[in-house]
Amino acid sequence: MSATGLLELTACQAVREIAAGSLSASELFAAYRTRAEADRAAGEGGLNCFTWVAEGAPRDGAPREDSPAPVAGVPLAVKDLFCTEGVPSQSGSRILEGYLPPYTATVVARLQAAGAPLLGKTNQDEFAMGSSTENSAFGPVLNPWDRERVPGGSSGGSAAAVAAGLAPWALGTDTGGSIRQPAALCGIVGLKPTYGAASRYGMIAFASSLDQAGPLTRDVSDAALMLRHMVGRDPCDATSLAFPEEIARPGAERLDGVRLGVPEELTGEGIEAGVLEAFEAALARAGDLGADVQPVRLPHARHALSAYYVLAPAEASSNLARFDGVRYGSRASDADDLLDMYTRTRHDGFGAEVKRRIMLGTYALSSGYYDAYYGRAQRVRTKIAEDFSAAFGQVDLIVTPTSPSVAFKLGEKTGDPLAMYLNDYCTVPMSLAGIPAISIPCGLSRALPVGLQIAGPAFSENRLLDAAYALEQAIGFDAGAARV
Ligand code: GLN
């Protein structure tokens, strides 16, 4: 197969070609490795998607030419924050520079066991805090649609690599939008599963009650395939649950009888006109496919961002306490005593956004303020979850734009944290409620991709994927312009 033909294949197609013997797994791995390594070597002269690229195909785990493994031979790009044994896993931070974990995150291990060889680790915002990947200690990632623009974040390296054809598919994580928003800004598919559906074991934690791993892929079928090999209970993660059914291959052609709810709270003010236009066009397509599109209310959704920016920093301040120079990564060398060593290590190792969150979180949890901030935010979170439950009594799925804007310019929002936080206006409510949501490309605005978000009740991933698939086929989005 020609090199370009090979790079055109989705993961599902590559699996079929490899199984049929018309494509060699090692040829596929080599083609992607060459591209990924060229991008890594170019650093900020390229897209800066990769922080580490495999030297060759791993000896175990794949590729095995004759293997019956379900995703045999499809190289996997993995967000930096997934611990991978013996491979740098730095979560985009200086403080973890040189950290080589002694074990591999469960979801990575499961995909490897299913036959996917590790291609590389992808660049991200430091500790997954951000919406533009500009907070990485290893430099920003560029958007392949327009290199003056951000790819979104925090899984920006994963999203840009898939959009640019530097990886067939990638793993990301989503705490408040970090899979869905970069997928939207890069014109690909991103799925945040139900909280607990996929193990968090081995994911370097940001906010444990929100963090979820999920796929970033070229299309909906690939997202379903990757998710199938990620989900399930893991004894190493007490919050993981057995998925009640197998993740099926999506195949719906119509949406007859599917009730799609459009929440006015997430589809009005603050959303760019071009984004709304593409969103409305997607709703019209859904109507053509037989969906019953109706308004729905999420009365507390407008408070989601405020609650999130108390809860996520509170959890982060606790999770990040472990990075003290003793156990992992870098250590200040010129310290006078132990306390000085802790202080200097954290001073030098953490970037500005991470320090901001640690301070916010520590303040919100301090005695005397706990109930006013953390307690109240938890109550808002419950209200938001109740809003969704009530809405799902009336509709099957909820649709919104994924991001209020298309990809913005590098540097445009770095000086204004609140403007940056608004990127997750439409994605944070689902995170707080723990429900699954997918972003699919639904059109262009100013020659940049727009994402459509579809959310459903907990464990409705099969329904979500089916609806997303039907819409994807009807929309026929062409991502070709982003390939490098
Ligand atoms: N952009 C949001 C934040 O900065 C969400 C990040 C994420 O989902 N990891 O917290």
CSV table of N, CA and C in Angstrom, one decimal, residues 255 280-291 471 473-476:
chain,number,residue,atom,x,y,z
A,255,LEU,N,-32.3,8.8,12.8
A,255,LEU,CA,-32.5,9.2,14.2
A,255,LEU,C,-34.0,9.2,14.5
A,280,GLU,N,-26.7,25.1,14.4
A,280,GLU,CA,-28.1,25.1,14.0
A,280,GLU,C,-28.2,24.2,12.7
A,281,ALA,N,-27.2,24.3,11.8
A,281,ALA,CA,-27.2,23.5,10.6
A,281,ALA,C,-27.2,22.0,11.0
A,282,ALA,N,-26.4,21.6,12.0
A,282,ALA,CA,-26.4,20.2,12.5
A,282,ALA,C,-27.7,19.8,13.1
A,283,LEU,N,-28.4,20.7,13.8
A,283,LEU,CA,-29.7,20.4,14.3
A,283,LEU,C,-30.7,20.2,13.1
A,284,ALA,N,-30.6,21.0,12.1
A,284,ALA,CA,-31.5,20.8,10.9
A,284,ALA,C,-31.2,19.4,10.3
A,285,ARG,N,-29.9,19.0,10.2
A,285,ARG,CA,-29.6,17.6,9.7
A,285,ARG,C,-30.2,16.6,10.6
A,286,ALA,N,-30.2,16.8,11.9
A,286,ALA,CA,-30.7,15.8,12.9
A,286,ALA,C,-32.2,15.7,12.6
A,287,GLY,N,-32.9,16.8,12.3
A,287,GLY,CA,-34.3,16.8,12.0
A,287,GLY,C,-34.6,16.0,10.8
A,288,ASP,N,-33.7,16.2,9.7
A,288,ASP,CA,-33.9,15.5,8.5
A,288,ASP,C,-33.8,14.0,8.7
A,289,LEU,N,-33.0,13.6,9.7
A,289,LEU,CA,-32.8,12.2,10.0
A,289,LEU,C,-33.9,11.6,10.8
A,290,GLY,N,-34.8,12.5,11.2
A,290,GLY,CA,-36.0,12.0,11.9
A,290,GLY,C,-36.0,12.3,13.4
A,291,ALA,N,-34.9,13.0,13.9
A,291,ALA,CA,-34.9,13.3,15.3
A,291,ALA,C,-36.0,14.4,15.7
A,471,LEU,N,-25.2,11.2,12.6
A,471,LEU,CA,-25.0,12.6,12.2
A,471,LEU,C,-23.7,12.8,11.4
A,473,GLN,N,-22.3,10.7,9.4
A,473,GLN,CA,-22.6,10.3,8.0
A,473,GLN,C,-23.3,11.4,7.2
A,474,ALA,N,-24.3,12.0,7.9
A,474,ALA,CA,-25.1,13.0,7.2
A,474,ALA,C,-24.3,14.3,7.0
A,475,ILE,N,-23.5,14.6,7.9
A,475,ILE,CA,-22.7,15.9,7.8
A,475,ILE,C,-21.6,15.7,6.8
A,476,GLY,N,-20.9,14.6,6.8
A,476,GLY,CA,-19.8,14.3,5.8
A,476,GLY,C,-18.7,15.3,5.9
